[in-house]
XYZ file of C-alpha atoms in Angstrom:
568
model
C -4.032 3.747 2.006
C -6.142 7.133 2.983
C -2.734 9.394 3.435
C -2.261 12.425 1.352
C 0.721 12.210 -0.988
C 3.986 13.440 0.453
C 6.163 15.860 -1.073
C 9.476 14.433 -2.678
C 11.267 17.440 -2.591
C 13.533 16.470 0.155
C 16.430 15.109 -2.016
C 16.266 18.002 -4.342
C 17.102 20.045 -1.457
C 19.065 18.351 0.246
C 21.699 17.150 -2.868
C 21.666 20.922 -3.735
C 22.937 21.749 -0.177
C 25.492 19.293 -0.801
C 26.647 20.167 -4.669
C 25.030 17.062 -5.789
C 21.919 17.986 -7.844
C 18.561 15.283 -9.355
C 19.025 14.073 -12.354
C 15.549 15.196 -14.029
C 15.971 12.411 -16.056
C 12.509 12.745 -16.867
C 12.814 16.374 -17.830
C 15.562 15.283 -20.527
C 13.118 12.633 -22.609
C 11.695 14.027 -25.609
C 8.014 14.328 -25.738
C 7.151 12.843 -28.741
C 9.452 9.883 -27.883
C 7.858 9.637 -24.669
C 4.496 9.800 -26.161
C 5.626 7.094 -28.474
C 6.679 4.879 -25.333
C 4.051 5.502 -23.665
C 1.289 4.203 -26.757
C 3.841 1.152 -27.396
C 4.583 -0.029 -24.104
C 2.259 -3.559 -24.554
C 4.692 -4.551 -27.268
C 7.707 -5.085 -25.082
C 6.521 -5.579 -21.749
C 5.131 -9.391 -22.506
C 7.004 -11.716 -18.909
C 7.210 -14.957 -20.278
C 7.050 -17.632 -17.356
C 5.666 -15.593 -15.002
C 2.061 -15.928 -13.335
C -1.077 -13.222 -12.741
C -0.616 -14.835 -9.227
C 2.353 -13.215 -8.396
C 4.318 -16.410 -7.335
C 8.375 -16.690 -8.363
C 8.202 -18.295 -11.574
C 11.583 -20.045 -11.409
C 15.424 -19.188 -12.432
C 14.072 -19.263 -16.040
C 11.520 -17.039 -15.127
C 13.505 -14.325 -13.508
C 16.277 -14.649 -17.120
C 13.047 -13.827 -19.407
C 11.860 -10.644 -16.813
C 15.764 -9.277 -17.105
C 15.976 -10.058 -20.620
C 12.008 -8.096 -20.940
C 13.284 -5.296 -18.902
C 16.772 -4.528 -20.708
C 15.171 -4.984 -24.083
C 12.890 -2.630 -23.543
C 12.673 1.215 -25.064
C 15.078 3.419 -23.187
C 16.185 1.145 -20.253
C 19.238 0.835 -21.261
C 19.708 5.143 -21.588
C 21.496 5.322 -18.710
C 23.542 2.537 -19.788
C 22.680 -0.351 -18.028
C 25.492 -2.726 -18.662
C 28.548 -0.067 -18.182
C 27.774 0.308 -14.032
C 30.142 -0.633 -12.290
C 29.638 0.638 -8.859
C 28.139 -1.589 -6.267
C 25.429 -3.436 -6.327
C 22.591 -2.206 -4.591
C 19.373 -5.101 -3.741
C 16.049 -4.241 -2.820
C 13.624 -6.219 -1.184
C 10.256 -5.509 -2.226
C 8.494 -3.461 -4.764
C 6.083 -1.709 -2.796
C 5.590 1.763 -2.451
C 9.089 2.049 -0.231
C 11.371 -0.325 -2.685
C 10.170 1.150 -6.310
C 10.528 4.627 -4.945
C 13.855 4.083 -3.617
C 14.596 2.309 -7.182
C 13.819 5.014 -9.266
C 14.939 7.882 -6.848
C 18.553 6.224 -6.978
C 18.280 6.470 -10.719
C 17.428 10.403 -10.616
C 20.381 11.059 -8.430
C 24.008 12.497 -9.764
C 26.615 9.833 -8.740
C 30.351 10.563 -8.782
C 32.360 8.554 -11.715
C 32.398 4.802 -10.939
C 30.276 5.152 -7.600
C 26.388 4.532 -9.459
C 24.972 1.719 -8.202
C 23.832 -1.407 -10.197
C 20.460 -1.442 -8.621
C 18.077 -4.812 -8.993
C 14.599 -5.053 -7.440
C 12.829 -8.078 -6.116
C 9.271 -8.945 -5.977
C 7.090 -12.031 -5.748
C 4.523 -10.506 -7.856
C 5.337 -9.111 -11.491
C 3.048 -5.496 -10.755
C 3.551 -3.069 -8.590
C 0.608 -1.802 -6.941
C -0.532 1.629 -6.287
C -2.808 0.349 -3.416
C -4.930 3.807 -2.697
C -6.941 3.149 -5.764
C -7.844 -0.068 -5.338
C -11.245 0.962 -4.502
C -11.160 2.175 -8.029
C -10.824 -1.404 -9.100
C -14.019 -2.133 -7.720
C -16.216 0.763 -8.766
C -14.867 0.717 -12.320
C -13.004 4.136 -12.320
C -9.579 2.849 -12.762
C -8.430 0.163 -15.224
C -6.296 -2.777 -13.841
C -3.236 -0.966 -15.968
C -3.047 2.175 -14.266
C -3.559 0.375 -10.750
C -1.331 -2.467 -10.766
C 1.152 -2.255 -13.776
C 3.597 -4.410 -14.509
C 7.250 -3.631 -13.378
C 8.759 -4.278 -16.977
C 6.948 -1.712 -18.057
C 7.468 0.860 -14.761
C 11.347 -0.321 -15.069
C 11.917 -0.012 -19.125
C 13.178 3.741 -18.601
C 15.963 3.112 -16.137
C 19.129 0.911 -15.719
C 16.826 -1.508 -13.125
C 16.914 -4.833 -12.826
C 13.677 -6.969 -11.878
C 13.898 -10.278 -10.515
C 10.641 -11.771 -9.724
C 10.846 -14.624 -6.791
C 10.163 -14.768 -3.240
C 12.523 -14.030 -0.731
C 13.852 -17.192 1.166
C 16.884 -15.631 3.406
C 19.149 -13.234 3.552
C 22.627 -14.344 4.017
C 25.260 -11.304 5.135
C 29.327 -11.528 4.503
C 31.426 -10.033 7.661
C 29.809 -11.271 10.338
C 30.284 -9.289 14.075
C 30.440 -10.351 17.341
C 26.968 -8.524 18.146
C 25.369 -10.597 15.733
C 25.340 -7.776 13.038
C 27.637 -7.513 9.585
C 30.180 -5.232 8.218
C 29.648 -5.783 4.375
C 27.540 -7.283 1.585
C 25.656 -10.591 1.239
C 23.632 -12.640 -1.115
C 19.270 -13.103 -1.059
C 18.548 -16.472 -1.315
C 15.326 -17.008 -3.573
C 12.464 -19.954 -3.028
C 13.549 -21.216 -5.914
C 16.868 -22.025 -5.260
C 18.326 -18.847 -7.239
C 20.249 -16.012 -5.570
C 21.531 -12.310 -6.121
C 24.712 -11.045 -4.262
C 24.839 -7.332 -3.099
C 26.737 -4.579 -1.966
C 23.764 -2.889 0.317
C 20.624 -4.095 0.861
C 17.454 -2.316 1.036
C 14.924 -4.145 3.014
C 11.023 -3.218 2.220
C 8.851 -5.988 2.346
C 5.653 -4.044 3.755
C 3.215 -5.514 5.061
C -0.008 -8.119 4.470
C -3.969 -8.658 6.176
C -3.324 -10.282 9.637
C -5.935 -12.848 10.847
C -5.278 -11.911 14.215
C -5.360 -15.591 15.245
C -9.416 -15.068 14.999
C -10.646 -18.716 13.835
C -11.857 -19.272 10.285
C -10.797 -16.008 8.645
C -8.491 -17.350 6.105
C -11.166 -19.971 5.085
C -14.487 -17.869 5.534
C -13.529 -13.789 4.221
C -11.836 -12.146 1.837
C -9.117 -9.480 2.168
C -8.327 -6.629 0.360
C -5.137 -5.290 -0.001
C -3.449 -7.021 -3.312
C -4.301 -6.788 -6.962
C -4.970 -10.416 -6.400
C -7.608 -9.602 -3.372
C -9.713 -7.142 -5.183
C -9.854 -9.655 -8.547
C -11.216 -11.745 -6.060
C -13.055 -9.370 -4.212
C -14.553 -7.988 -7.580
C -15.430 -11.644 -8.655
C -17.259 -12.289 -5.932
C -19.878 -9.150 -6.113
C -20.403 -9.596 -9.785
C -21.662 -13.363 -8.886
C -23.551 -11.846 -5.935
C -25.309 -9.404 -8.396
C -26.215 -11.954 -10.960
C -27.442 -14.394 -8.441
C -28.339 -12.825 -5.178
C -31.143 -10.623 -5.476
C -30.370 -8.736 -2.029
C -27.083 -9.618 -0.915
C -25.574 -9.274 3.063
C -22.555 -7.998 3.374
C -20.279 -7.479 6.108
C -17.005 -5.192 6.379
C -14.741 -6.038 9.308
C -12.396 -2.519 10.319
C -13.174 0.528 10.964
C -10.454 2.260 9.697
C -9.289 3.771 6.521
C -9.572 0.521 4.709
C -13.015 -0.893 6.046
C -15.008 2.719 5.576
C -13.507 3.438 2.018
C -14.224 -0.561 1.083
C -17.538 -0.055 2.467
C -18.788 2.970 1.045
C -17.275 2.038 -2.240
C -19.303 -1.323 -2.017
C -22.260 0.347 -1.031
C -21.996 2.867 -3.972
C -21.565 -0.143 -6.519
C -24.853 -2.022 -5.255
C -26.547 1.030 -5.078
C -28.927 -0.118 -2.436
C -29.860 -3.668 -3.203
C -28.069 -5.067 -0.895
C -27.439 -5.024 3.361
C -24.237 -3.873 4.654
C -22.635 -3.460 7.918
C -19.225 -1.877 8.748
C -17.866 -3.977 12.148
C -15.653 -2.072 14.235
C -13.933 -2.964 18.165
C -13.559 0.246 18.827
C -16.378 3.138 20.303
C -16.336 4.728 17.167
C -14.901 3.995 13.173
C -11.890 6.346 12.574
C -10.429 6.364 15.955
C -6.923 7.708 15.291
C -8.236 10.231 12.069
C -8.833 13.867 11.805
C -12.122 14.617 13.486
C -13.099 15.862 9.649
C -12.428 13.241 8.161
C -14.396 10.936 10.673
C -17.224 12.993 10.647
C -17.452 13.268 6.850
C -17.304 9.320 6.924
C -20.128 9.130 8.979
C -22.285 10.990 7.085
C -21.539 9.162 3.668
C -21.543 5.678 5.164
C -24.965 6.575 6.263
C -26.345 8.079 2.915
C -25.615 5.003 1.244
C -26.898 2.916 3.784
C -24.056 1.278 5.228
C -25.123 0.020 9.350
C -22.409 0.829 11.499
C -21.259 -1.987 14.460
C -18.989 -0.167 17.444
C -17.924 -2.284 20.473
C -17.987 -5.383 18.425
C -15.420 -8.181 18.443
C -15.240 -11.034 15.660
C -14.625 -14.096 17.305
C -15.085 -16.382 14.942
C -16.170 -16.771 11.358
C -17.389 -20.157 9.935
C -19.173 -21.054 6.638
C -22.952 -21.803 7.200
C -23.526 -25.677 7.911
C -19.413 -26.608 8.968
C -18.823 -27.639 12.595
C -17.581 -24.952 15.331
C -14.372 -24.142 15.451
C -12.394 -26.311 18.464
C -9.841 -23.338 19.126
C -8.221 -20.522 17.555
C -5.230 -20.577 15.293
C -3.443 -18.454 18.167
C -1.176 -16.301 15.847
C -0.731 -13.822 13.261
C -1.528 -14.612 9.578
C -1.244 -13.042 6.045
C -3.577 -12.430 3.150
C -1.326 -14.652 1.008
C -2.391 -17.495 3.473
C -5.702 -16.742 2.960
C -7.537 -19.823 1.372
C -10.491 -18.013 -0.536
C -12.904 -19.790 0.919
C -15.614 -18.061 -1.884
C -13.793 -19.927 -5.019
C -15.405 -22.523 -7.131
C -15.701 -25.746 -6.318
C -15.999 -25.549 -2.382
C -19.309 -26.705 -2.561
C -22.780 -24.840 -3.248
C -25.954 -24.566 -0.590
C -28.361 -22.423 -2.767
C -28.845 -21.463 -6.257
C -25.801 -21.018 -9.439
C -24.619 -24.010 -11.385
C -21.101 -24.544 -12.208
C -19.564 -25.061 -8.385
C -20.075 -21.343 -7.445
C -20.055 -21.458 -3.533
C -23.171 -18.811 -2.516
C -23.592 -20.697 0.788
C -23.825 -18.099 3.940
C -20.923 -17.010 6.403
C -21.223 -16.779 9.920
C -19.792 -14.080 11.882
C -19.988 -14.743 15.543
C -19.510 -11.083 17.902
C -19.384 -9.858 21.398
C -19.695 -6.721 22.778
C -17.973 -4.892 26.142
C -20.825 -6.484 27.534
C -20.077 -9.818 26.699
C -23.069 -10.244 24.806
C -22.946 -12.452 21.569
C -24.486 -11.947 18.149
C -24.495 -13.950 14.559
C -24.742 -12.252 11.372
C -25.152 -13.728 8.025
C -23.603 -12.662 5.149
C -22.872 -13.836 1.653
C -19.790 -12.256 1.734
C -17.302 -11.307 4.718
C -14.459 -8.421 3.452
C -11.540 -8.528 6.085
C -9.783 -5.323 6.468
C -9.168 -5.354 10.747
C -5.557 -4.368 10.279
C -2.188 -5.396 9.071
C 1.061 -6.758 10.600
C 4.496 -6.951 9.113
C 5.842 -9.451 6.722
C 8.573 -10.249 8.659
C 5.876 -11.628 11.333
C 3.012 -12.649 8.976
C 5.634 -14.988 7.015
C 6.838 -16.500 10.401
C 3.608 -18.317 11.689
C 3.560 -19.954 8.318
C 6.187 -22.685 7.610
C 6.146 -22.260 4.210
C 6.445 -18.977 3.722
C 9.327 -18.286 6.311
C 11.691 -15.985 5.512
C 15.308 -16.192 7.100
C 16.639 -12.394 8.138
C 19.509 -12.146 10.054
C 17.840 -8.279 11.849
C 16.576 -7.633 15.017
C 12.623 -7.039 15.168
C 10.456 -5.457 18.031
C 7.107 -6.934 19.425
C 5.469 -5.935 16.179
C 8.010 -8.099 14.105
C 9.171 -4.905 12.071
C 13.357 -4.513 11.710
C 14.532 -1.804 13.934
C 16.483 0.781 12.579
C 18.701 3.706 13.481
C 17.622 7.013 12.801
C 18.997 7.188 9.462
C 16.851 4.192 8.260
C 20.075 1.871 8.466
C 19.427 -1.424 10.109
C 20.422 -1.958 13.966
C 23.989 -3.550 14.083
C 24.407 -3.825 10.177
C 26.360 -1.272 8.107
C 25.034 -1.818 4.861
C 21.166 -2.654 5.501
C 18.405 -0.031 5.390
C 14.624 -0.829 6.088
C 11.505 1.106 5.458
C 8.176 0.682 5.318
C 6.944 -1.084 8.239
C 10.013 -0.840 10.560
C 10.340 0.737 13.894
C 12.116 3.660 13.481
C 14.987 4.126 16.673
C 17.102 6.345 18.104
C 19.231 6.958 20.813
C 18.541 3.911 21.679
C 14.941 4.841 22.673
C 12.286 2.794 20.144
C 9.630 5.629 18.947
C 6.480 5.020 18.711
C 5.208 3.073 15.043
C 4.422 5.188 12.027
C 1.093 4.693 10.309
C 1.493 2.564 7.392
C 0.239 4.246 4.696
C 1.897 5.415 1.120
C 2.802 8.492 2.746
C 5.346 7.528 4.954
C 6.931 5.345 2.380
C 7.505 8.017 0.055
C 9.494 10.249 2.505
C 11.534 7.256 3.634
C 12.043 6.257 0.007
C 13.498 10.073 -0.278
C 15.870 9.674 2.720
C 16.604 5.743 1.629
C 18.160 6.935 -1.222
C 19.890 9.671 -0.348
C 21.486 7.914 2.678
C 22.408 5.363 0.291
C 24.296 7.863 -1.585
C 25.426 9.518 1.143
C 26.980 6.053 2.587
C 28.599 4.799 -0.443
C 30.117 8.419 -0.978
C 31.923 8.652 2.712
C 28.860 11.487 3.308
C 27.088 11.854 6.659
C 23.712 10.395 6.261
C 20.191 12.257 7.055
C 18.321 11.476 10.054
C 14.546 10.592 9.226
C 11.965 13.271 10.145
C 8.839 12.429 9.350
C 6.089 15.237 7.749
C 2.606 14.267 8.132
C 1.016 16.297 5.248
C -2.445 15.409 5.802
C -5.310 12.268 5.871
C -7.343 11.319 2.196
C -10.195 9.001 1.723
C -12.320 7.902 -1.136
C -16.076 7.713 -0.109
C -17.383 6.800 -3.444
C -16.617 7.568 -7.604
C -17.156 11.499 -6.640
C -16.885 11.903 -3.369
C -14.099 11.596 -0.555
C -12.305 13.783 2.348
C -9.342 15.226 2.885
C -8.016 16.839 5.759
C -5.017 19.249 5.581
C -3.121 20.140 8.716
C -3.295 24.078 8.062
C -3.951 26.021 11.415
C -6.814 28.440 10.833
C -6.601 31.556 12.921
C -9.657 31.497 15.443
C -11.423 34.846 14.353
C -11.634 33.069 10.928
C -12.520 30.002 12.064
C -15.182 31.936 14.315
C -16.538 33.659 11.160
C -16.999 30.530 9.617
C -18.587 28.633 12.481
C -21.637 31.572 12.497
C -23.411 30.488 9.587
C -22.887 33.515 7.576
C -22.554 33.787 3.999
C -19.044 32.845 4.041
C -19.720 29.568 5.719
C -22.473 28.551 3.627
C -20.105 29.608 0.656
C -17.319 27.073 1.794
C -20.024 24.506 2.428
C -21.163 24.460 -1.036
C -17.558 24.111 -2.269
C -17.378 20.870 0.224
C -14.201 23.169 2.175
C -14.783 23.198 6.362
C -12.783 25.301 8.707
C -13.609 23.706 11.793
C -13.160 20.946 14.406
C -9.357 20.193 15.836
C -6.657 18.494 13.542
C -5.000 15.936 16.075
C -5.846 17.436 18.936
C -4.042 20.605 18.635
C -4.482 23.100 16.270
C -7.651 23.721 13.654
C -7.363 22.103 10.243
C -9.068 22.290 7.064
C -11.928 19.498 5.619
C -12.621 19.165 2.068
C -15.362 16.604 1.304
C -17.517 15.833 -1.596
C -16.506 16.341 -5.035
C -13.928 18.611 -4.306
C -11.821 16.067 -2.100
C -12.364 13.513 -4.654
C -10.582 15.598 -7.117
C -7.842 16.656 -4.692
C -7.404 12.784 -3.880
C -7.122 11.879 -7.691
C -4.994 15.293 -8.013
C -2.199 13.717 -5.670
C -2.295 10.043 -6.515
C -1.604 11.431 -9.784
C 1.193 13.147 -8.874
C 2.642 10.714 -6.845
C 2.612 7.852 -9.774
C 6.232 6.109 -9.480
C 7.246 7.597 -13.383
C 6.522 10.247 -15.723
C 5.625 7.754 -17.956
C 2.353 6.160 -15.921
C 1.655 9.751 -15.180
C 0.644 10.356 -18.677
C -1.096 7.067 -18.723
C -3.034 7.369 -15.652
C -3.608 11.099 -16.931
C -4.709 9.664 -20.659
C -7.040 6.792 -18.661
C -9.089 9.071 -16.633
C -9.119 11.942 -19.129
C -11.189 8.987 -21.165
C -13.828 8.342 -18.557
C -14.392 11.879 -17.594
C -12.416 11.711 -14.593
C-alpha cells in the first residue's frame, strides 16, 4: 500500500521501438462527452443480482454485469462485438488484472489479432487500496476508493464476469505437467469462460498466521468490505465508549498508516498501541520514512510495542484456546467477531458486541503480557491467495501451476507461467529465471503496475510471434499517509555529499528545506543518500500520484472533481 506510483511509460517505449505505438484512446474522447460520462455514470452502472459483499452472484448474475457493462456509454467504441482475435481471461481485478485490462485496450493490434479480453472478480469494485485510510478519516468517498467495475469498464470493449474462481482447467496437456494451449475457468457457481491465454492475478489477502482466535477476535483491513467494517466499529466505539483501547497488530506500512490514521480520527480520546515482532516498526523502509513515522505516531499518541509476539487473541470471558489453527488464513475467512448479535458484556442495546479482546504477548525474553482492547485491527502481513484459499475447504481453488514455499505461481522472466505457454502471473508470484528463484518483490501497487505494463505487452508480443520483455523491476520510491495532511515519501535520488553536508550543518538552507517538510539526509537502502518529504508536502505528493495512477481518465476527473470539493 505505501509504494510510490510507478511510471507506465514502459509500453509507450517499448511499442515505439517496435513500430507498434498506444492507442491514447483516452486522448481521442471528446471533453465535453467525457464530462457528460463522467456526471451520468450512476445511470447505467446499476449490477442487478450482485451483492455489496462481493460474493459471485450466480450465472444470472454474471448475464446482468455483461449486459450493464456493454450497455453502457462508449464501451462498445472500440467495437466490442466485432473482435475476433483470441480470447484473453484474467483472473482478478486487482491492481495487476485491471491494469493489464485496460493497457491491452490502449495497445495497436494488427487486423484480426485484438484480443476479446474478459475480467473476473468475486467482488463487483475494484479497489484502489492506498487510500483506504481515506475511508476512515473521511477524505475520500467510497466512489472514488472502491468503484464499481461497470463503471471503470463502460469505456472499453471489457467484459466483467463477477464469480469466484473454482479451477482452472488447461487444453494440451504435457508430459511435465504443463500445457501448450487454452483452457476454460471453472466458476463456484457452476458457470465457466473458455480462453485463449490466461492472465493469472489473484493478489493476495490478511494471513492469520495460524495465531489462535484472530479470525474470531480482530478485524483486518485490506478490502472495501474490511474498512466498512473497520469504520463501523469506531463510530460505535465513539458513541458508546467514552475512552476506547485500541490495539494495531504490524508494524509495517499497513499497521503505522492504520494507526496514525486512527489516532488522528479519535483525536486523543482514546489508548492506542502499535504491536510489532520486530526491534523496530518499519524494518525493511527507507530510514526517512521510518523516522518520520516515529515522530507522528508519537505526536498523536500512538504507544509503540517492539519485540512483541501475539500468541493468542480471545474475546474477554470465552475459554483458552486448546491449540492453534496451525496454518495460513485469509481475511475473507475472517468471522467478524465485532458484528451484532455475538453477544454484549457492557453497555449499547440492540446486540452491539462492546465486550473486551484479549491479546496475549511474549517478548525475546519469554515474558508474557495481556492487553485489553475494545477493538483489535490485524494488519501482521499477507500471504498469497493461492495459499490463503488452500487451508480453507471451501474456498479452494484448483490451479494446475507450480508454487514456491510462499504458495505464489512461479514464473519465467517474462511473467509467463513455469511449464505453460499461454499463462502469465503477476502480482504476488515469484518471479524466476535461469532457473534460479529471486528473491520476492514487495507487494505493493507499485510493482503491479510495472508488471501490468510488461503483462500486456508480452501478451502482445506472444500472440504476434514477437520476442517477449524480460521483467525488470524499478523501485521508484516508498509513500505513506500519516494522517488527512500529513505523510512521507522517500525518493531514491542520490544527493551529492557536499550538498548533503551543507544541509546536515544547520544553516539557512537546511532550516529552509525543513520548513518545506524536504530532508536530504540519512541512507536510502543502504547505499546511496535519498530524499524525505514529510508533512504536508508528502501528503500532497502522495495524493499527486494516486491521482495519477487512477486505472482511467475517466475516475481521474472524478477523483480530481471529489477532492477539489473538500479542499483537498
Amino acid at each position: 500500500m505505501a509504494a510510490v506510483a510507478a511510471s507506465g511509460g514502459l509500453c509507450a517505449a517499448r511499442c515505439s521501438a517496435s513500430g507498434a505505438q498506444r492507442a491514447g484512446s483516452a486522448s481521442r474522447i471528446d471533453i465535453r462527452s467525457l464530462w457528460s460520462r463522467v456526471a451520468g455514470s450512476a445511470k447505467h452502472v446499476g449490477i442487478s443480482g450482485s451483492g455489496s459483499n462481493g460474493c459471485g452472484s450466480g450465472s444470472s448474475g454474471r448475464r446482468a454485469l455483461s449486459v450493464a457493462c456493454s450497455a453502457a456509454p462508449g464501451f462498445g467504441a472500440a467495437g466490442a462485438s466485432e473482435g475476433t482475435g483470441p480470447r484473453v481471461c484474467i483472473l482478478g481485478g486487482g491492481f495487476g488484472g485491471l491494469y493489464t485490462a485496460v493497457k491491452l485496450e490502449s495497445l495497436i493490434w494488427p487486423r484480426g489479432t485484438k484480443p476479446r479480453v474478459t475480467l473476473i472478480d468475486q467482488s463487483d469494485r475494484f479497489v484502489f487500496k492506498p487510500l483506504l485510510y481515506e475511508l476512515l478519516s473521511g477524505a475520500a468517498s467510497e466512489e472514488e476508493v472502491a468503484p464499481p467495475f461497470a463503471q471503470l469498464l463502460a469505456p472499453y470493449p471489457v467484459t466483467f464476469v463477477q464469480g469466484r474462481v473454482a479451477s482452472v482447467q488447461p487444453e494440451h496437456a504435457t508430459q511435465d505437467g504443463g500445457s501448450t494451449g487454452g483452457g476454460t475457468v471453472v466458476l463456484a457457481d457452476g458457470g465457466s469462460v473458455p480462453y485463449d491465454w490466461l492472465v493469472v492475478s489473484l493478489g493476495a489477502e490478511t494471513s492469520t498466521f495460524g495465531v489462535p482466535g484472530v479470525k474470531e477476535s480482530a478485524l483486518p483491513f485490506a478490502t472495501f468490505q474490511d474498512a466498512q467494517r473497520v469504520n463501523e466499529r469506531l463510530t460505535l466505539l465513539e458513541q458508546r465508549v467514552e475512552y476506547p483501547e485500541v490495539v494495531v497488530v504490524g508494524g509495517g506500512y499497513a499497521g503505522v498508516e492504520l494507526a496514525a490514521v486512527v489516532a488522528e480520527r479519535l483525536r486523543g480520546r482514546a489508548r492506542i498501541k502499535l504491536i510489532t515482532s520486530t526491534d523496530d516498526i518499519l524494518p525493511q523502509s527507507p530510514q526517512g520514512n521510518r523516522e518520520t513515522a516515529k515522530r507522528a505516531l508519537q505526536d498523536k499518541g500512538v504507544s509503540i510495542l517492539t519485540d512483541a509476539q501475539v500468541m493468542e487473541l480471545r474475546r474477554a470471558g470465552a475459554p483458552a484456546s486448546s491449540s492453534g489453527s496451525g496454518g495460513e488464513e485469509a481475511s475473507s475467512s475472517f468471522s467478524s467477531g465485532y458484528s451484532s448479535g455475538s453477544g454484549s458484556s457492557s453497555g449499547g442495546g440492540g446486540g452491539e458486541d462492546l465486550a473486551k479482546r484479549l491479546v496475549y504477548l511474549r517478548d525475546r525474553e519469554g515474558q508474557q503480557e495481556i492487553l485489553e482492547a475494545d477493538i483489535v485491527l490485524w494488519s501482521a502481513g499477507q500471504a498469497p491467495v493461492t495459499k490463503a484459499a488452500a487451508a480453507d475447504a471451501q474456498r479452494q481453488i484448483a490451479l494446475p501451476f507450480g508454487t514456491n514455499a510462499r504458495g505464489a505461481m512461479q514464473t519465467d522472466a517474462t511473467l509467463r507461467v513455469l511449464r505453460h505457454q499461454r499463462v502469465f502471473a503477476l502480482g504476488d508470484v515469484a518471479v524466476s529465471a535461469g532457473g534460479r528463484e529471486q528473491p520476492p518483490l514487495p507487494a505493493t501497487a507499485q510493482v503491479a503496475f510495472q508488471q501490468a505494463d510488461y503483462v500486456a505487452w508480452n501478451l502482445w508480443a506472444a500472440i504476434n510471434n514477437k520476442p517477449l520483455l524480460s521483467f525488470s523491476y524499478q523501485h521508484l520510491g516508498d509513500m505513506m499517509s500519516l494522517g488527512t495532511t500529513s505523510g512521507a515519501v522517500t525518493l531514491p535520488i542520490p544527493v551529492p555529499p557536499p550538498l548533503s553536508a551543507v544541509v546536515q550543518s544547520n544553516g539557512p538552507l537546511s532550516q529552509l528545506l525543513r520548513v518545506a517538510g524536504v530532508k536530504l539526509s540519512g541512507s536510502y537502502g543502504g547505499s546511496s543518500d535519498g530524499v524525505t518529504l514529510e508533512g504536508p508536502l508528502a501528503a500532497a505528493v502522495r495524493r499527486a500520484a494516486y491521482l495519477y495512477r487512477q486505472p482511467t481518465l475517466e475516475q481521474q476527473l472524478r477523483v480530481a472533481g471529489g477532492w477539489a470539493q473538500v479542499g483537498f
